[in-house]
Short mmCIF file of C-alpha atoms and ligand atoms in Angstrom, two decimals:
data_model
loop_
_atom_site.label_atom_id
_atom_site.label_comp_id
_atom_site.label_asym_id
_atom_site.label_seq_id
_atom_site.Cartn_x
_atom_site.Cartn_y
_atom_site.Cartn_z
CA UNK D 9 80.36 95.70 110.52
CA UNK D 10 83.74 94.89 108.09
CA UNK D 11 82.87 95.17 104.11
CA UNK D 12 83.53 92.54 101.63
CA UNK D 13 83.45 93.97 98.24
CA UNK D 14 83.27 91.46 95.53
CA UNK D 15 85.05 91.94 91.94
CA UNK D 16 83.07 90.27 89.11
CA UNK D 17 84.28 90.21 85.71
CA UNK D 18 81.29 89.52 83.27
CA UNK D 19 81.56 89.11 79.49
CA UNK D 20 78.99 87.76 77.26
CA UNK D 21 77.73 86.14 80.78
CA UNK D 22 73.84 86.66 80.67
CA UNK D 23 72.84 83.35 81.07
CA UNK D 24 75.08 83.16 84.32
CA UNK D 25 74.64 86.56 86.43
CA UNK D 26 71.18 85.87 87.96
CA UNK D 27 72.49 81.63 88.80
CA UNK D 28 75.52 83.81 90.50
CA UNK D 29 73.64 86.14 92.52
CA UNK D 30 71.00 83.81 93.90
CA UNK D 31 74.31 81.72 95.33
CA UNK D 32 75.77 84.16 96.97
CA UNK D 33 72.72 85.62 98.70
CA UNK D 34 72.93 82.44 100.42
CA UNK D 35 76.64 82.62 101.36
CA UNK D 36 75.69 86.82 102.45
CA UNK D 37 74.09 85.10 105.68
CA UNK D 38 76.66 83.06 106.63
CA UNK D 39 79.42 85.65 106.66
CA UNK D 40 79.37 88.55 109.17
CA UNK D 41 80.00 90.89 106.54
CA UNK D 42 78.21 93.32 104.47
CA UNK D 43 78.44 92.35 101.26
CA UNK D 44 78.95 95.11 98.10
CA UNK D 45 79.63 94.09 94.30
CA UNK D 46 81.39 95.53 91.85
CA UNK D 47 80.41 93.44 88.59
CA UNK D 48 82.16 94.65 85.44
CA UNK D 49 80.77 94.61 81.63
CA UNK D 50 83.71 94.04 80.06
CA UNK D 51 81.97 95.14 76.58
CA UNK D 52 79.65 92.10 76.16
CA UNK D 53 78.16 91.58 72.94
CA UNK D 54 74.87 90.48 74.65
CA UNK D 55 72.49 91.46 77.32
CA UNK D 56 75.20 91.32 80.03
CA UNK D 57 74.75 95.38 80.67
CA UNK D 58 70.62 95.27 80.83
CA UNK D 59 70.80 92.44 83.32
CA UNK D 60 73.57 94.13 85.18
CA UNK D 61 71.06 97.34 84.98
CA UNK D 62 68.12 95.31 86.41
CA UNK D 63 69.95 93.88 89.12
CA UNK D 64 71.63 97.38 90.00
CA UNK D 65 67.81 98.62 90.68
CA UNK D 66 66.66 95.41 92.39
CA UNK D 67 69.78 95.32 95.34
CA UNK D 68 71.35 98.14 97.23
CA UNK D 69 74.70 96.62 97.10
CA UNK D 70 74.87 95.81 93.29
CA UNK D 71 77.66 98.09 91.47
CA UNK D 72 78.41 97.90 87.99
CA UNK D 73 81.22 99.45 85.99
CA UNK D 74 80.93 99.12 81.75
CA UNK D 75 83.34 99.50 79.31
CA UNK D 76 83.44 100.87 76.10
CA UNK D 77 84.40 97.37 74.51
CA UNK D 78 86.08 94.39 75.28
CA UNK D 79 89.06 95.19 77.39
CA UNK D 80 89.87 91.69 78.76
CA UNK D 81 89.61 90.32 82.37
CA UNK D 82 92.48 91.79 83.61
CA UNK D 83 91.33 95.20 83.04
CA UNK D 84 88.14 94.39 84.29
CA UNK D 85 89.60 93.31 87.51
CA UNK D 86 91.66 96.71 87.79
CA UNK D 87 88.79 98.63 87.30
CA UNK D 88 87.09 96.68 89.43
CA UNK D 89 89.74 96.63 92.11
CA UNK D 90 90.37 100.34 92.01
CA UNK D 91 86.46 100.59 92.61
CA UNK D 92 85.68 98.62 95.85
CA UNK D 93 85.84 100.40 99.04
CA UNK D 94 85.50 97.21 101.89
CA UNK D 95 87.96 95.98 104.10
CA UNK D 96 87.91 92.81 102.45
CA UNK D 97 88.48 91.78 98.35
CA UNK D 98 87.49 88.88 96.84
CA UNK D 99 87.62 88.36 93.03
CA UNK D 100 85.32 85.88 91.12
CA UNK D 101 84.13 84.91 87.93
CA UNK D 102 80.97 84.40 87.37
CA UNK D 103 80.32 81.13 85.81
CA UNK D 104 80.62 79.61 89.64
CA UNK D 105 84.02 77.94 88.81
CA UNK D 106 84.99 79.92 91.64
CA UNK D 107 82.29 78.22 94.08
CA UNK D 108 80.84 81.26 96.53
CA UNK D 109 80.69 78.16 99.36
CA UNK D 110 84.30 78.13 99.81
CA UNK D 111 84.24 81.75 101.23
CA UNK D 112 83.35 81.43 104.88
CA UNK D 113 86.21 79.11 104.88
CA UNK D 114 88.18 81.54 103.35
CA UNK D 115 87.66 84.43 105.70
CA UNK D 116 87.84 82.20 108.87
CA UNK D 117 91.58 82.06 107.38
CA UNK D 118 91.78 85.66 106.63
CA UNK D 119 90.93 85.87 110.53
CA UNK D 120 93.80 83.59 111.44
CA UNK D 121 96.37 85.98 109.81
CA UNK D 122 96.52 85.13 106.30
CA UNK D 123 96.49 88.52 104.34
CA UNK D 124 95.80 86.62 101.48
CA UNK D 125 93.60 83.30 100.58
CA UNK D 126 93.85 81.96 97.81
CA UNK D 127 91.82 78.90 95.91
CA UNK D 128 93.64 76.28 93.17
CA UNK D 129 91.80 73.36 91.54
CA UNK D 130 93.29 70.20 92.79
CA UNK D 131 92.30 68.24 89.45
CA UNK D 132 91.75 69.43 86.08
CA UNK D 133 88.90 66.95 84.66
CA UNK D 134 86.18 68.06 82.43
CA UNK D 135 89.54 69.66 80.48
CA UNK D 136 90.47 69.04 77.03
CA UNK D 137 93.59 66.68 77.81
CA UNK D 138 95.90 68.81 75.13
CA UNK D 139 94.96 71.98 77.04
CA UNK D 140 95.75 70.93 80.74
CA UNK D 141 99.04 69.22 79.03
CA UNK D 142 100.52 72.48 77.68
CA UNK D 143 98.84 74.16 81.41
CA UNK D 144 101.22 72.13 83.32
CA UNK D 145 104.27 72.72 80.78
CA UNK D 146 103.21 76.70 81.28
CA UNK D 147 104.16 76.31 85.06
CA UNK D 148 107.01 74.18 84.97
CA UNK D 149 108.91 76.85 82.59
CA UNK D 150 107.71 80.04 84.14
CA UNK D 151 108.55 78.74 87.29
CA UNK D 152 111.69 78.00 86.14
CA UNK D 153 112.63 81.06 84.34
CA UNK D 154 110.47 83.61 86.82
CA UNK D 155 111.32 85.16 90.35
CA UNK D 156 107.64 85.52 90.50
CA UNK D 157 106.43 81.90 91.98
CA UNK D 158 102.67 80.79 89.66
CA UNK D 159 100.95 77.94 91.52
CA UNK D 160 99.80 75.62 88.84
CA UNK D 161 96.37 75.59 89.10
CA UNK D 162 95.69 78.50 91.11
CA UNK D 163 92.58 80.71 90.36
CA UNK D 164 91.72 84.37 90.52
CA UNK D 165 89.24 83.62 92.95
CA UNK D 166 90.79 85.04 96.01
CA UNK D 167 90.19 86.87 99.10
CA UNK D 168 92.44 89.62 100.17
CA UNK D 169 92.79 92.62 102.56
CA UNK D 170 92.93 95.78 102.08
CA UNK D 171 96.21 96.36 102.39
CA UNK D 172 97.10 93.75 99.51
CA UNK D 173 94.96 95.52 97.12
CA UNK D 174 96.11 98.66 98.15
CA UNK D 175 99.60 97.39 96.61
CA UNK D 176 98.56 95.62 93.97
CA UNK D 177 97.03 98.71 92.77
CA UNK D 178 100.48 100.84 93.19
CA UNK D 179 101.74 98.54 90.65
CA UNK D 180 100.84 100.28 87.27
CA UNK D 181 101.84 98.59 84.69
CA UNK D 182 100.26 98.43 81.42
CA UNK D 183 100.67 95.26 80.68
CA UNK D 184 99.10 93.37 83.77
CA UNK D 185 99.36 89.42 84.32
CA UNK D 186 97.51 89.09 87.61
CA UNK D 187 98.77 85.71 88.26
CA UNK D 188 102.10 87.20 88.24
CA UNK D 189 100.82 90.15 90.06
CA UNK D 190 99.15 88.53 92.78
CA UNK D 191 102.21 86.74 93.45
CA UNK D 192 104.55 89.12 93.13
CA UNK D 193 103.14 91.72 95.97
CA UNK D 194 103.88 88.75 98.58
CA UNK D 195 102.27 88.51 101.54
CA UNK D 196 101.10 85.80 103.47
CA UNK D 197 99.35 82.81 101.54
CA UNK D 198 96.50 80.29 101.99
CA UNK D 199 95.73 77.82 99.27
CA UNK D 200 92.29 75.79 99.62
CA UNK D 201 92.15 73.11 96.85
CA UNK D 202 88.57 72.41 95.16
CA UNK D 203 88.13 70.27 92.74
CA UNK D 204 86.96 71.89 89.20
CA UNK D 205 83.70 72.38 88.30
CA UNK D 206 82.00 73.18 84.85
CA UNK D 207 80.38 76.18 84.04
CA UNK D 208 76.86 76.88 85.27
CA UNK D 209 76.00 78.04 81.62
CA UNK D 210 77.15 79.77 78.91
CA UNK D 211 80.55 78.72 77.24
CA UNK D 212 84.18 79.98 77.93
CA UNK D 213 85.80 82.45 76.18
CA UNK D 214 89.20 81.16 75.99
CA UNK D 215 90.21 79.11 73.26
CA UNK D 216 93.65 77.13 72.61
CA UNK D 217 95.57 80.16 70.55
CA UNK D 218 94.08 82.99 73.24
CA UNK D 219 95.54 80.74 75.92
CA UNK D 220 98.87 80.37 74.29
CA UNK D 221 99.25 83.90 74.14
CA UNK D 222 98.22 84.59 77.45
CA UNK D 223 101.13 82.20 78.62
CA UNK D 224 103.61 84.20 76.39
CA UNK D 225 102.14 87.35 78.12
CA UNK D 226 103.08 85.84 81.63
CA UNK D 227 106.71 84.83 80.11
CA UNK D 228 107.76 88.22 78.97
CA UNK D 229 105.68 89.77 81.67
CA UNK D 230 107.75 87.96 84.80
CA UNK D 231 110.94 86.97 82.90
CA UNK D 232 113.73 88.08 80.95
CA UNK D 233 115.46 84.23 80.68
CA UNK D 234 114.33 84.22 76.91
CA UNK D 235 116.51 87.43 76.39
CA UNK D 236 119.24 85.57 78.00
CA UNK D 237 118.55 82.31 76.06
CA UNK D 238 118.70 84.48 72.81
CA UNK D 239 122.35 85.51 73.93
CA UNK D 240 123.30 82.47 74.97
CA UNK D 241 122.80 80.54 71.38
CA UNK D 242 123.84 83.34 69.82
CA UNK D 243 127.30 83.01 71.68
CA UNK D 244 127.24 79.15 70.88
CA UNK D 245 127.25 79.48 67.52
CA UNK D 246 129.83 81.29 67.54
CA UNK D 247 131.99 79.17 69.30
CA UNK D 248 131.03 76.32 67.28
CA UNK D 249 132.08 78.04 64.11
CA UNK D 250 135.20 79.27 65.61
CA UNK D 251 135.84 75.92 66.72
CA UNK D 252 135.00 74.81 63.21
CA UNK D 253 137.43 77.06 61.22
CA UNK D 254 140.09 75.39 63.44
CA UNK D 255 139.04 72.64 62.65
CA UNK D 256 139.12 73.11 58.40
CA UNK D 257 142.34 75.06 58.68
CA UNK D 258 144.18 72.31 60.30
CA UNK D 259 142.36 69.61 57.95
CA UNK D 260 143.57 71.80 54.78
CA UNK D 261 146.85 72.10 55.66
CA UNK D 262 147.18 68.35 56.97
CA UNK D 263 145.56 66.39 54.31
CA UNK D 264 145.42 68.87 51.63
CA UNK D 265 141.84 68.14 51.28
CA UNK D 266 140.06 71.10 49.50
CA UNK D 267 136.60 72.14 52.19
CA UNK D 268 133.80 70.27 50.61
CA UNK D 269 130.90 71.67 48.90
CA UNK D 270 128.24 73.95 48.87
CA UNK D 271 125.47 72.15 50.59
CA UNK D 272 126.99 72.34 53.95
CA UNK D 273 127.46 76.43 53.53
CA UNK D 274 123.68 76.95 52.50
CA UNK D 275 122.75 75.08 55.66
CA UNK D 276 125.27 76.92 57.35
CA UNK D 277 123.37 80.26 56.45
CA UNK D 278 120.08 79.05 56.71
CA UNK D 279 120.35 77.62 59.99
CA UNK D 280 122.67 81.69 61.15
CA UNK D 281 120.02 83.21 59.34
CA UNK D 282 117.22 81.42 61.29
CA UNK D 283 119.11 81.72 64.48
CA UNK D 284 119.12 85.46 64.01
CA UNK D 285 115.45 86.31 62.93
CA UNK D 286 114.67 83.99 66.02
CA UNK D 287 116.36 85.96 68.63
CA UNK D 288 115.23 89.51 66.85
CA UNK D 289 111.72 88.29 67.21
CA UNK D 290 112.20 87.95 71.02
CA UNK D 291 114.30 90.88 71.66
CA UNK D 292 111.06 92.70 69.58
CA UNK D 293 108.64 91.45 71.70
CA UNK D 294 110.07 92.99 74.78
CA UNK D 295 110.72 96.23 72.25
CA UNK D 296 106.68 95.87 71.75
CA UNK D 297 106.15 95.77 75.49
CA UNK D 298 108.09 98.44 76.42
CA UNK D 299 106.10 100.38 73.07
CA UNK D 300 102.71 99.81 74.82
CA UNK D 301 104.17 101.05 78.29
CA UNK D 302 105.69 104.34 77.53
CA UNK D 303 102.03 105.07 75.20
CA UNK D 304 100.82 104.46 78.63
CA UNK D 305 97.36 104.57 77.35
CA UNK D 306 94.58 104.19 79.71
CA UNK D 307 93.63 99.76 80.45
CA UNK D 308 90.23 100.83 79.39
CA UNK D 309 87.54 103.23 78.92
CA UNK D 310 84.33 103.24 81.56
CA UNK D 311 81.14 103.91 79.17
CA UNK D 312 78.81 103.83 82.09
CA UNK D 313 78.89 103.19 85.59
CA UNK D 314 76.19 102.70 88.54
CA UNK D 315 77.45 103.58 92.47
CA UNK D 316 75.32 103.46 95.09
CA UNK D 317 76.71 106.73 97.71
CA UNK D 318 77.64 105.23 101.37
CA UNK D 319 74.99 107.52 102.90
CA UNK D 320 71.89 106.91 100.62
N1 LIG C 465 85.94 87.62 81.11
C1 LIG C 465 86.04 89.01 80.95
N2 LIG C 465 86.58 89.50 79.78
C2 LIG C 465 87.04 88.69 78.78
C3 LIG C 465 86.95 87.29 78.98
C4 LIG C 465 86.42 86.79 80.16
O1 LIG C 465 85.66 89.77 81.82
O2 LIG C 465 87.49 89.20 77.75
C5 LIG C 465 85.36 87.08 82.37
C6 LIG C 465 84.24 86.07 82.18
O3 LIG C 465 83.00 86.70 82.06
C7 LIG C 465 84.31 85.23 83.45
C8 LIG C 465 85.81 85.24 83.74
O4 LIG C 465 86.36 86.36 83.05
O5 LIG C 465 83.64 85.81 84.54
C9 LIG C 465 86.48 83.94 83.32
O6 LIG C 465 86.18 83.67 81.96
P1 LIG C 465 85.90 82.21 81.43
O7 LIG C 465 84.93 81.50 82.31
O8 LIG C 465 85.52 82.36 79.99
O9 LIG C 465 87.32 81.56 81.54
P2 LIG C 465 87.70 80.10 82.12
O10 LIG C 465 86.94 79.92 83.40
O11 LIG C 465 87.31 79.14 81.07
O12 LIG C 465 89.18 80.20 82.34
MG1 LIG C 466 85.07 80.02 83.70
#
């Protein structure tokens, strides 16, 4: 029998593991797969790790991975990824936004051909209106800007063969986007739309100013347009003020009029000045990227981890 190995990323999420697991021992049946999970404690502040523990004992196919702190999802889902063994992948949060009913239809795609199958939400209701506002503004200018194609709305909840994880793994980067990363390993794609659901418990850990970053992390990550955008007004300016001395020269000489005031200078040097420390700051972010690559420190540190052998 083919192996599905499932990738859970679980922080602060004890409220939600055992509603998880009791959904997809229902889905188990209806798949002719054997089922093994990865679940990942990506540092939880809680009792994430002593549930995981518990659960580990209880099931032969529970796995768990746990990190030394708080890492983030995406290095949860590379450890996680790098762990599972099946001839299937699917990655899922926990909080069963990702609902475990859409997978038979997922892997009757996966039969079809489809290396990978992926899920988007088709709405975005029960979402603060700012946050799916700036969402859709995210897409439209990183699919602008980036070779990499995002699918608004698309999830991490995905299933995959091996071979796509087998690439996505060859990529090691330090700084990892997986939206960008899924997409960028190509591939054959299935989107199923769902509408969204709320959490089954427990309370998100994004908030507005975490999400904002995580969009400038997929901008730098999967584009260099803002590099070229610094250049660009940079080289406007300067033909404006070129255009500009012309411009006085011929005035002066013309009407004799002496270049008026002060005012228009400071502006003048505010607005350079401004220009400048603008385009430094993104040039230094990419600097700062390139920093944390060549460190090339480890994504995260396992504190204690729980494999079942194959031949137990
Ligand atoms: N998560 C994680 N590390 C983090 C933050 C989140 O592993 O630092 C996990 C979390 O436990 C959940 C998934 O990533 O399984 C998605 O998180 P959440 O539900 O908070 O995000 P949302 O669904 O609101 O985008
Ligand atoms: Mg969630």
């Amino acid at each position: 029998m083919k192996k599905l190995s499932v990738v859970i990323p679980c922080y602060n999420e004890q409220e939600t593991i055992a509603i998880y697991l009791n959904e997809m021992k229902k889905i188990e049946s209806e798949l002719p797969l054997a089922f093994e999970y990865i679940f990942i404690n990506d540092g939880s502040k809680d009792d994430t790790l002593l549930i995981l523990r518990e659960i580990a004992d209880r099931y032969d196919n529970v796995n768990f991975i746990s990190f030394s702190r708080n890492f983030g999802k995406e290095a949860a889902l590379l450890a996680g990824l790098k762990a599972t063994t099946g001839d299937f992948v699917t990655v899922m949060d926990v909080d069963l936004q990702d609902p475990p009913g859409l997978l038979p239809q997922m892997y009757q795609k996966i039969q079809e051909g489809y290396d990978i199958v992926g899920t988007r939400r088709s709405s975005r209701t029960g979402e603060p209106v700012i946050r799916s506002f700036f969402a859709k503004k995210f897409y439209q200018v990183i699919n602008q800007i980036s070779d990499t194609e995002m699918v608004d709305g698309a999830r991490d909840f995905r299933l995959m063969t091996r071979q796509v994880v087998d690439a996505i793994l060859e990529l090691n980067e330090v700084n990892r986007f997986s939206k960008g990363i899924f997409s960028w390993v190509g591939f054959d794609t299935y989107y199923i739309s769902f509408e969204n659901r709320e959490r089954s418990a427990g309370e998100t850990s994004w908030n507005f100013w975490s999400l904002f970053k995580y969009s400038l992390e997929g901008i730098i990550n999967f584009s260099e347009a803002p590099l070229t955008f610094a250049t660009l007004i940079g080289l406007g300016s300067c033909i404006m003020s070129i255009l500009a001395m012309i411009y006085f020269f011929l005035d002066n000489l013309v009407t004799q009029n002496p270049v008026p005031g002060w005012p228009s200078l400071v502006c003048i040097i505010l607005f350079l000045g401004g220009l400048q420390l603008f385009c430094l700051g993104i040039v230094g972010k990419y600097i700062g990227k390139i920093f944390t690559e060549v460190k090339n420190r480890p994504n995260y540190i396992i504190k204690e981890s729980y494999f079942k052998s194959e031949d137990e």
